[in-house]
């Protein structure tokens, strides 16, 4: 599998940015809107956007159950921000009817950084990614409050992050990765390259 086929859930959110990042990172990328399109992909990205809206659209487009089934069968997945929220097994501060995929054993708090810091940027160390620190862009981002034993913490807010210092903002469980931040908007392709390697089974 030299150039795997990676889908981007294309119901809402920053789909275009992820398609471009995946194409730059050695994958062929395709938008996914219909259940049958899930069958042909080797991996899936769930973009940033609004998790409760995406949750509704997953049900309207009849994608929720087929996607859960593919994830249970081991489909590699990567979620940024709203995508991280959807991949969680438990969400705090969401709507009572919001659905989620439960692909990572973690508790995620929506809009965790608070209204006064809607958006901010920070330089992070990211486990397994060498070189310069990673510029992380947070936009009404969640953080992770609990991880299960099988979940690896990949990044935390650095000491300079004030009240949020030490909060978990990137995780991996098996072939599923999630970040609170948006590497797709910075031009730094290292998270997408890591994910494409996971999809390839490297
Ligand atoms: N940039 C984002 O994806 C924001 C996520 C959004 N706050 C949500 O709850 O879904």
Coordinates of C-alpha atoms and ligand atoms in Angstrom, one line a residue:
X1 CA 0.0 0.0 0.0
X2 CA 2.2 2.8 -1.2
X3 CA -0.4 5.5 -1.4
X4 CA -3.3 4.5 0.8
X5 CA -6.8 5.8 0.3
X6 CA -7.8 8.0 3.2
X7 CA -11.3 9.4 3.6
X8 CA -12.2 12.7 5.2
X9 CA -15.7 12.8 6.8
X10 CA -17.3 15.6 4.7
X11 CA -20.5 16.5 6.5
X12 CA -19.3 19.7 8.0
X13 CA -16.0 21.4 9.2
X14 CA -12.6 21.9 7.7
X15 CA -12.7 19.1 5.2
X16 CA -10.6 20.9 2.5
X17 CA -7.7 21.5 4.8
X18 CA -7.5 17.8 5.8
X19 CA -7.8 16.7 2.1
X20 CA -4.8 18.9 1.2
X21 CA -2.8 17.8 4.3
X22 CA -3.4 14.1 3.4
X23 CA -2.5 14.6 -0.2
X24 CA 0.8 16.3 0.9
X25 CA 1.5 13.4 3.3
X26 CA 1.5 10.5 0.9
X27 CA -2.2 9.5 0.8
X28 CA -4.9 9.8 -1.8
X29 CA -7.7 11.7 0.0
X30 CA -11.4 11.6 -0.7
X31 CA -14.5 13.2 1.0
X32 CA -16.9 10.7 2.6
X33 CA -20.7 11.4 2.7
X34 CA -22.3 8.0 2.1
X35 CA -22.2 4.7 4.1
X36 CA -21.0 2.7 1.0
X37 CA -18.1 5.1 0.6
X38 CA -16.7 3.9 4.0
X39 CA -16.1 0.4 2.5
X40 CA -13.3 1.3 0.2
X41 CA -11.1 3.5 2.5
X42 CA -8.0 2.4 4.4
X43 CA -8.3 5.2 7.0
X44 CA -10.6 8.1 8.0
X45 CA -10.0 11.6 9.2
X46 CA -12.8 13.4 11.2
X47 CA -12.2 17.1 10.8
X48 CA -12.6 20.1 13.1
X49 CA -15.9 21.8 13.1
X50 CA -18.9 21.5 15.5
X51 CA -19.2 18.1 17.1
X52 CA -22.9 18.3 18.0
X53 CA -23.8 19.3 14.4
X54 CA -21.6 16.5 13.0
X55 CA -23.2 14.1 15.4
X56 CA -26.7 15.1 14.0
X57 CA -25.5 14.8 10.4
X58 CA -23.9 11.4 11.1
X59 CA -27.4 10.2 12.0
X60 CA -29.2 12.0 9.1
X61 CA -26.7 10.6 6.6
X62 CA -27.0 7.1 8.2
X63 CA -23.3 7.0 8.8
X64 CA -23.2 6.6 12.6
X65 CA -23.7 2.8 12.8
X66 CA -21.6 1.8 9.7
X67 CA -18.8 4.1 11.0
X68 CA -18.9 2.6 14.5
X69 CA -18.8 -0.9 12.9
X70 CA -15.8 0.0 10.7
X71 CA -14.0 1.4 13.8
X72 CA -14.7 -1.7 15.8
X73 CA -13.1 -3.7 12.9
X74 CA -9.9 -1.7 13.3
X75 CA -10.3 1.1 10.7
X76 CA -7.4 3.6 11.4
X77 CA -8.9 7.1 12.3
X78 CA -7.6 10.5 13.2
X79 CA -9.8 13.3 14.6
X80 CA -8.9 16.9 15.2
X81 CA -10.8 19.0 17.7
X82 CA -14.5 18.2 17.0
X83 CA -13.1 15.0 15.5
X84 CA -11.4 14.2 18.8
X85 CA -14.7 14.8 20.6
X86 CA -16.6 12.4 18.3
X87 CA -13.9 9.7 18.8
X88 CA -14.2 9.8 22.6
X89 CA -16.0 7.2 24.8
X90 CA -17.3 10.0 27.1
X91 CA -18.0 13.7 26.5
X92 CA -18.5 16.4 29.2
X93 CA -20.4 19.6 28.5
X94 CA -22.2 18.4 25.4
X95 CA -25.8 18.2 24.4
X96 CA -27.6 15.2 26.0
X97 CA -28.6 13.8 22.6
X98 CA -25.1 14.1 21.1
X99 CA -23.8 10.8 19.7
X100 CA -20.2 9.7 19.7
X101 CA -18.1 6.9 18.3
X102 CA -16.3 5.6 21.4
X103 CA -13.1 4.6 19.5
X104 CA -10.8 5.9 22.2
X105 CA -11.2 5.1 25.9
X106 CA -11.1 8.7 27.1
X107 CA -13.2 11.5 28.7
X108 CA -13.1 14.7 26.7
X109 CA -14.4 18.1 27.9
X110 CA -15.9 20.3 25.1
X111 CA -14.9 24.0 24.9
X112 CA -12.6 23.2 27.9
X113 CA -10.3 26.2 27.6
X114 CA -13.1 28.6 28.3
X115 CA -14.8 31.5 26.5
X116 CA -12.1 34.1 27.4
X117 CA -9.5 32.0 25.5
X118 CA -11.6 31.0 22.5
X119 CA -8.5 30.5 20.3
X120 CA -4.8 30.4 21.1
X121 CA -1.5 28.9 19.8
X122 CA 1.2 27.1 21.6
X123 CA 4.4 25.2 20.8
X124 CA 4.2 21.6 21.8
X125 CA 6.4 18.5 22.2
X126 CA 4.7 15.6 20.4
X127 CA 5.6 12.0 21.4
X128 CA 7.2 10.2 18.4
X129 CA 7.6 13.3 16.3
X130 CA 11.1 14.6 16.1
X131 CA 12.5 18.0 15.2
X132 CA 11.1 21.4 16.0
X133 CA 8.3 21.7 18.5
X134 CA 4.9 21.7 16.9
X135 CA 2.9 24.9 16.5
X136 CA -0.6 23.9 17.8
X137 CA -3.6 26.0 16.9
X138 CA -6.5 25.6 19.4
X139 CA -10.0 26.9 18.4
X140 CA -12.7 26.4 21.0
X141 CA -10.9 23.3 21.7
X142 CA -11.6 20.3 24.0
X143 CA -9.1 18.7 26.3
X144 CA -8.8 15.2 27.6
X145 CA -9.6 14.7 31.3
X146 CA -9.2 10.9 31.6
X147 CA -7.5 8.2 29.5
X148 CA -7.9 4.5 29.8
X149 CA -4.9 2.1 30.3
X150 CA -4.6 1.4 26.6
X151 CA -4.4 5.0 25.6
X152 CA -1.0 6.7 25.0
X153 CA -0.7 10.4 25.7
X154 CA 1.1 12.1 22.8
X155 CA 1.1 15.8 23.9
X156 CA 0.2 18.1 26.7
X157 CA -0.2 21.9 27.0
X158 CA 3.3 23.1 28.0
X159 CA 4.2 24.9 31.3
X160 CA 3.7 28.3 29.5
X161 CA 0.0 27.4 29.0
X162 CA -1.1 29.0 32.4
X163 CA -4.1 27.3 33.9
X164 CA -4.2 24.8 31.1
X165 CA -0.6 23.6 31.6
X166 CA -0.3 19.8 31.6
X167 CA -3.7 19.2 30.0
X168 CA -3.7 16.3 27.6
X169 CA -4.2 17.5 24.0
X170 CA -3.1 14.5 21.8
X171 CA -3.7 10.8 22.3
X172 CA -3.5 7.4 20.5
X173 CA -5.2 4.1 21.1
X174 CA -4.1 1.4 18.6
X175 CA -4.7 2.9 15.1
X176 CA -6.8 5.8 16.3
X177 CA -5.2 9.2 17.0
X178 CA -6.9 12.4 18.2
X179 CA -5.6 16.0 18.7
X180 CA -7.4 19.0 20.4
X181 CA -5.7 21.2 17.9
X182 CA -5.6 21.7 14.1
X183 CA -2.4 20.7 12.4
X184 CA -4.3 20.9 9.1
X185 CA -4.3 24.7 9.2
X186 CA -0.5 25.2 9.9
X187 CA 1.2 23.6 7.0
X188 CA 3.1 21.3 9.4
X189 CA 2.3 17.9 8.0
X190 CA 4.0 15.8 10.7
X191 CA 0.7 14.6 12.4
X192 CA -0.8 13.7 9.0
X193 CA 2.4 11.9 8.0
X194 CA 2.3 10.0 11.3
X195 CA -1.3 9.0 10.6
X196 CA -0.6 7.9 7.0
X197 CA 2.2 5.7 8.4
X198 CA -0.3 4.2 10.8
X199 CA -2.7 3.6 7.9
X200 CA 0.1 1.9 5.9
X201 CA 0.8 -0.3 8.9
X202 CA 4.4 1.0 9.2
Ligands
LIG1 N1 -12.5 23.8 16.3 C1 -13.3 22.8 16.6 O1 -13.4 21.8 16.0 C2 -14.2 23.2 17.8 C3 -15.0 22.1 18.4 C4 -16.3 22.6 18.9 N2 -16.1 23.5 20.0 C5 -17.2 21.4 19.3 O2 -17.6 21.3 20.4 O3 -17.5 20.6 18.5

